[in-house]
XYZ file of N, CA and C in Angstrom:
372
model
N 147.811 100.171 142.723
C 147.085 101.274 142.145
C 145.588 101.128 142.374
N 145.089 99.891 142.371
C 143.661 99.665 142.579
C 143.244 100.109 143.978
N 144.115 99.896 144.972
C 143.789 100.314 146.336
C 143.658 101.836 146.413
N 144.549 102.550 145.738
C 144.485 104.010 145.720
C 143.170 104.470 145.100
N 142.776 103.838 143.990
C 141.506 104.159 143.326
C 140.331 103.877 144.260
N 140.368 102.731 144.962
C 139.288 102.365 145.892
C 139.181 103.368 147.035
N 140.324 103.813 147.564
C 140.321 104.802 148.649
C 139.720 106.115 148.141
N 140.060 106.498 146.915
C 139.516 107.721 146.329
C 138.017 107.648 146.131
N 137.527 106.553 145.591
C 136.081 106.382 145.357
C 135.321 106.338 146.672
N 135.849 105.601 147.643
C 135.203 105.534 148.960
C 135.210 106.920 149.604
N 136.312 107.649 149.460
C 136.404 108.998 150.007
C 135.364 109.923 149.408
N 135.163 109.846 148.092
C 134.158 110.688 147.444
C 132.752 110.352 147.947
N 132.478 109.078 148.129
C 131.154 108.678 148.632
C 130.957 109.160 150.072
N 131.974 109.028 150.905
C 131.871 109.516 152.292
C 131.719 111.033 152.329
N 132.413 111.728 151.437
C 132.283 113.186 151.357
C 130.857 113.563 150.959
N 130.291 112.843 150.003
C 128.907 113.087 149.573
C 127.939 112.910 150.739
N 128.093 111.805 151.460
C 127.226 111.542 152.612
C 127.387 112.624 153.684
N 128.610 113.042 153.934
C 128.897 114.098 154.909
C 128.174 115.387 154.529
N 128.275 115.780 153.253
C 127.642 117.013 152.805
C 126.117 116.932 152.920
N 125.548 115.800 152.588
C 124.095 115.625 152.717
C 123.680 115.782 154.178
N 124.434 115.176 155.091
C 124.126 115.313 156.525
C 124.196 116.771 156.969
N 125.064 117.569 156.336
C 125.212 118.979 156.683
C 124.162 119.858 155.983
N 123.268 119.250 155.190
C 122.199 119.991 154.545
C 122.472 120.456 153.129
N 123.575 120.032 152.537
C 123.878 120.394 151.157
C 123.013 119.568 150.207
N 122.703 120.135 149.069
C 122.010 119.419 148.007
C 123.057 119.075 146.951
N 123.255 117.790 146.713
C 124.250 117.344 145.743
C 123.662 117.469 144.345
N 124.324 118.239 143.501
C 123.873 118.432 142.127
C 124.552 117.453 141.171
N 125.854 117.265 141.332
C 126.601 116.341 140.474
C 127.791 115.753 141.229
N 128.112 114.528 140.864
C 129.328 113.850 141.327
C 130.153 113.515 140.087
N 131.443 113.795 140.146
C 132.355 113.482 139.038
C 131.844 114.026 137.711
N 131.489 115.302 137.712
C 131.009 115.952 136.492
C 132.179 116.172 135.542
N 132.002 115.763 134.297
C 133.052 115.871 133.266
C 132.574 116.734 132.113
N 133.473 117.512 131.583
C 133.249 118.233 130.325
C 134.608 118.349 129.656
N 134.788 117.614 128.589
C 136.095 117.591 127.944
C 137.143 117.096 128.924
N 138.194 117.861 129.119
C 139.244 117.454 130.058
C 139.008 118.006 131.465
N 137.871 118.674 131.687
C 137.536 119.201 133.015
C 136.800 118.154 133.843
N 137.034 118.193 135.153
C 136.285 117.326 136.066
C 136.112 118.046 137.398
N 134.913 117.909 137.950
C 134.619 118.401 139.293
C 134.173 117.208 140.118
N 134.784 117.001 141.292
C 134.437 115.849 142.130
C 132.992 115.930 142.599
N 132.642 117.038 143.253
C 131.281 117.226 143.757
C 130.870 118.666 143.499
N 129.654 118.824 142.998
C 129.050 120.152 142.900
C 127.775 120.085 143.731
N 127.654 121.029 144.662
C 126.518 121.023 145.578
C 125.960 122.436 145.711
N 124.795 122.497 146.311
C 124.200 123.795 146.616
C 124.006 123.862 148.118
N 124.406 124.990 148.692
C 124.235 125.223 150.120
C 123.676 126.633 150.276
N 122.449 126.724 150.717
C 121.763 128.006 150.797
C 121.772 128.646 149.412
N 122.336 129.805 149.302
C 122.347 130.521 148.022
C 123.747 130.540 147.408
N 124.494 129.450 147.590
C 125.823 129.324 146.996
C 125.927 128.011 146.230
N 126.684 128.062 145.161
C 127.080 126.859 144.460
C 128.439 126.480 145.040
N 128.583 125.253 145.484
C 129.816 124.834 146.150
C 130.493 123.749 145.323
N 131.717 124.048 144.894
C 132.542 123.090 144.165
C 133.483 122.474 145.190
N 133.421 121.148 145.319
C 134.194 120.454 146.350
C 135.215 119.542 145.694
N 136.470 119.770 146.018
C 137.559 118.879 145.610
C 137.794 117.916 146.762
N 137.758 116.620 146.471
C 137.911 115.590 147.494
C 139.305 114.987 147.362
N 140.036 114.946 148.475
C 141.371 114.362 148.505
C 141.414 113.310 149.602
N 141.689 112.081 149.216
C 141.744 110.961 150.159
C 143.148 110.385 150.196
N 143.559 109.968 151.371
C 144.877 109.358 151.557
C 144.761 108.229 152.574
N 145.688 107.277 152.467
C 145.804 106.257 153.506
C 146.652 106.847 154.628
N 146.681 106.186 155.754
C 147.369 106.700 156.932
C 148.867 106.886 156.785
N 149.471 106.332 155.739
C 150.925 106.423 155.576
C 151.341 107.492 154.561
N 150.571 108.553 154.444
C 150.860 109.606 153.471
C 152.046 110.451 153.928
N 152.704 111.089 152.976
C 153.860 111.927 153.281
C 153.500 113.403 153.392
N 152.497 113.848 152.630
C 152.074 115.247 152.677
C 150.580 115.300 152.992
N 150.146 116.429 153.483
C 148.721 116.609 153.783
C 147.931 116.548 152.476
N 146.746 115.939 152.490
C 145.973 115.796 151.246
C 145.691 117.129 150.550
N 145.387 118.166 151.308
C 145.048 119.460 150.697
C 146.236 120.101 149.976
N 147.457 119.658 150.292
C 148.637 120.190 149.615
C 148.686 119.786 148.142
N 147.897 118.780 147.758
C 147.824 118.361 146.357
C 147.028 119.352 145.509
N 146.327 120.272 146.160
C 145.562 121.286 145.433
C 146.475 122.501 145.264
N 147.311 122.407 144.236
C 148.296 123.456 143.963
C 147.723 124.483 142.985
N 148.536 125.431 142.591
C 148.073 126.504 141.702
C 147.515 125.962 140.386
N 148.184 124.988 139.787
C 147.708 124.418 138.520
C 146.347 123.748 138.710
N 146.198 123.000 139.811
C 144.922 122.332 140.099
C 143.828 123.369 140.332
N 144.136 124.426 141.065
C 143.164 125.490 141.310
C 142.718 126.106 139.989
N 143.654 126.388 139.094
C 143.302 126.960 137.795
C 142.375 126.040 137.004
N 142.639 124.722 137.039
C 141.768 123.762 136.344
C 140.387 123.711 136.985
N 140.330 123.733 138.322
C 139.034 123.701 139.016
C 138.211 124.951 138.715
N 138.863 126.094 138.703
C 138.155 127.346 138.406
C 137.634 127.329 136.970
N 138.449 126.881 136.038
C 138.007 126.799 134.636
C 136.840 125.817 134.496
N 136.922 124.681 135.181
C 135.837 123.695 135.131
C 134.564 124.267 135.751
N 134.702 124.956 136.874
C 133.536 125.565 137.531
C 132.906 126.620 136.632
N 133.731 127.405 135.962
C 133.221 128.420 135.039
C 132.421 127.761 133.914
N 132.941 126.673 133.372
C 132.242 125.938 132.324
C 130.930 125.373 132.864
N 130.955 124.826 134.068
C 129.758 124.261 134.691
C 128.682 125.334 134.860
N 129.055 126.482 135.401
C 128.108 127.573 135.646
C 127.483 128.044 134.335
N 128.294 128.198 133.307
C 127.771 128.647 132.014
C 126.880 127.585 131.371
N 127.288 126.318 131.463
C 126.522 125.230 130.848
C 125.131 125.100 131.478
N 125.076 125.163 132.807
C 123.805 124.993 133.502
C 123.102 126.320 133.804
N 123.722 127.426 133.373
C 123.142 128.763 133.522
C 122.819 129.115 134.979
N 123.766 128.813 135.875
C 123.613 129.163 137.284
C 123.916 130.639 137.477
N 123.154 131.272 138.351
C 123.398 132.673 138.693
C 123.534 132.781 140.209
N 124.526 132.072 140.727
C 124.806 132.055 142.164
C 126.300 132.265 142.377
N 126.673 132.804 143.532
C 128.108 132.858 143.840
C 128.658 131.437 143.969
N 129.923 131.279 143.602
C 130.580 129.972 143.662
C 131.618 129.984 144.770
N 131.595 128.938 145.572
C 132.567 128.760 146.650
C 133.350 127.484 146.369
N 134.640 127.496 146.694
C 135.499 126.334 146.481
C 135.913 125.752 147.827
N 135.537 124.506 148.066
C 135.873 123.799 149.301
C 136.773 122.612 148.976
N 137.475 122.147 149.996
C 138.230 120.894 149.910
C 137.764 120.020 151.064
N 137.497 118.770 150.765
C 137.232 117.783 151.822
C 138.368 116.777 151.766
N 139.050 116.619 152.906
C 140.123 115.630 152.993
C 139.644 114.452 153.819
N 140.091 113.278 153.421
C 139.776 112.052 154.144
C 141.065 111.275 154.315
N 141.349 110.896 155.541
C 142.543 110.104 155.831
C 142.087 108.770 156.404
N 142.471 107.700 155.708
C 142.067 106.353 156.104
C 143.110 105.744 157.026
N 142.661 105.322 158.182
C 143.505 104.589 159.123
C 142.754 103.316 159.490
N 143.294 102.193 159.093
C 142.559 100.936 159.274
C 141.325 100.971 158.390
N 140.163 100.811 158.995
C 138.910 100.882 158.250
C 138.180 102.198 158.467
N 138.762 103.096 159.256
C 138.107 104.360 159.581
C 138.675 105.507 158.747
N 137.827 106.478 158.470
C 138.225 107.685 157.740
C 138.018 108.900 158.627
N 139.021 109.752 158.685
C 138.895 111.043 159.365
C 138.591 112.075 158.285
N 137.476 112.805 158.460
C 137.038 113.787 157.467
C 137.296 115.194 157.984
N 137.854 116.040 157.101
C 138.020 117.460 157.413
C 137.466 118.258 156.242
N 136.632 119.243 156.551
C 135.993 120.079 155.520
C 136.580 121.478 155.601
N 137.287 121.869 154.555
C 137.889 123.198 154.473
C 136.997 124.070 153.591
N 136.143 124.876 154.223
C 135.262 125.761 153.475
C 136.062 126.965 152.986
N 135.673 127.479 151.815
C 136.402 128.604 151.221
C 137.902 128.319 151.207
N 138.266 127.136 150.758
C 139.662 126.698 150.782
C 140.559 127.562 149.901
N 139.993 128.098 148.841
C 140.741 129.007 147.971
C 139.741 129.838 147.186
N 140.248 130.914 146.607
C 139.437 131.794 145.777
C 139.937 131.722 144.347
N 139.049 131.988 143.424
C 139.450 131.999 142.018
C 140.470 133.107 141.802
N 141.583 132.784 141.161
C 142.584 133.817 140.906
C 142.030 134.881 139.955
N 142.451 136.101 140.161
C 142.033 137.210 139.306
C 142.954 137.256 138.102
N 142.373 137.318 136.940
C 143.177 137.405 135.719
C 143.256 138.851 135.297
N 144.437 139.258 134.955
C 144.647 140.626 134.480
C 144.433 140.684 132.976
N 143.809 141.749 132.556
C 143.639 141.951 131.110
C 144.910 142.566 130.555
N 145.262 142.162 129.374
C 146.489 142.681 128.752
C 146.179 143.808 127.820
């Protein structure tokens, strides 16, 4: 279990470095509010970007982005909504996924911009 945690932490740090190289401004890493958590919150131009980071070792069975299911998306959207209200941001929010696959000592990084959209809730 410790190795999985180490791969996740290293993946988040590599994702942070990747985003900085691409010109993003990192606002928060591992932001928590109650039971909500956002891996990375960044600003890119005039957008607030919420980034979910998924890391796997080379012997994974499913693609890392497949772990971002409907329930996870709902939690991320709720957390992002709380973040925007708490910090009083008035920018559009984009949801990205960064996947990292570790093979040996190397990580392959893939950045999925606009990976999903916030689901629309119907009023009853």
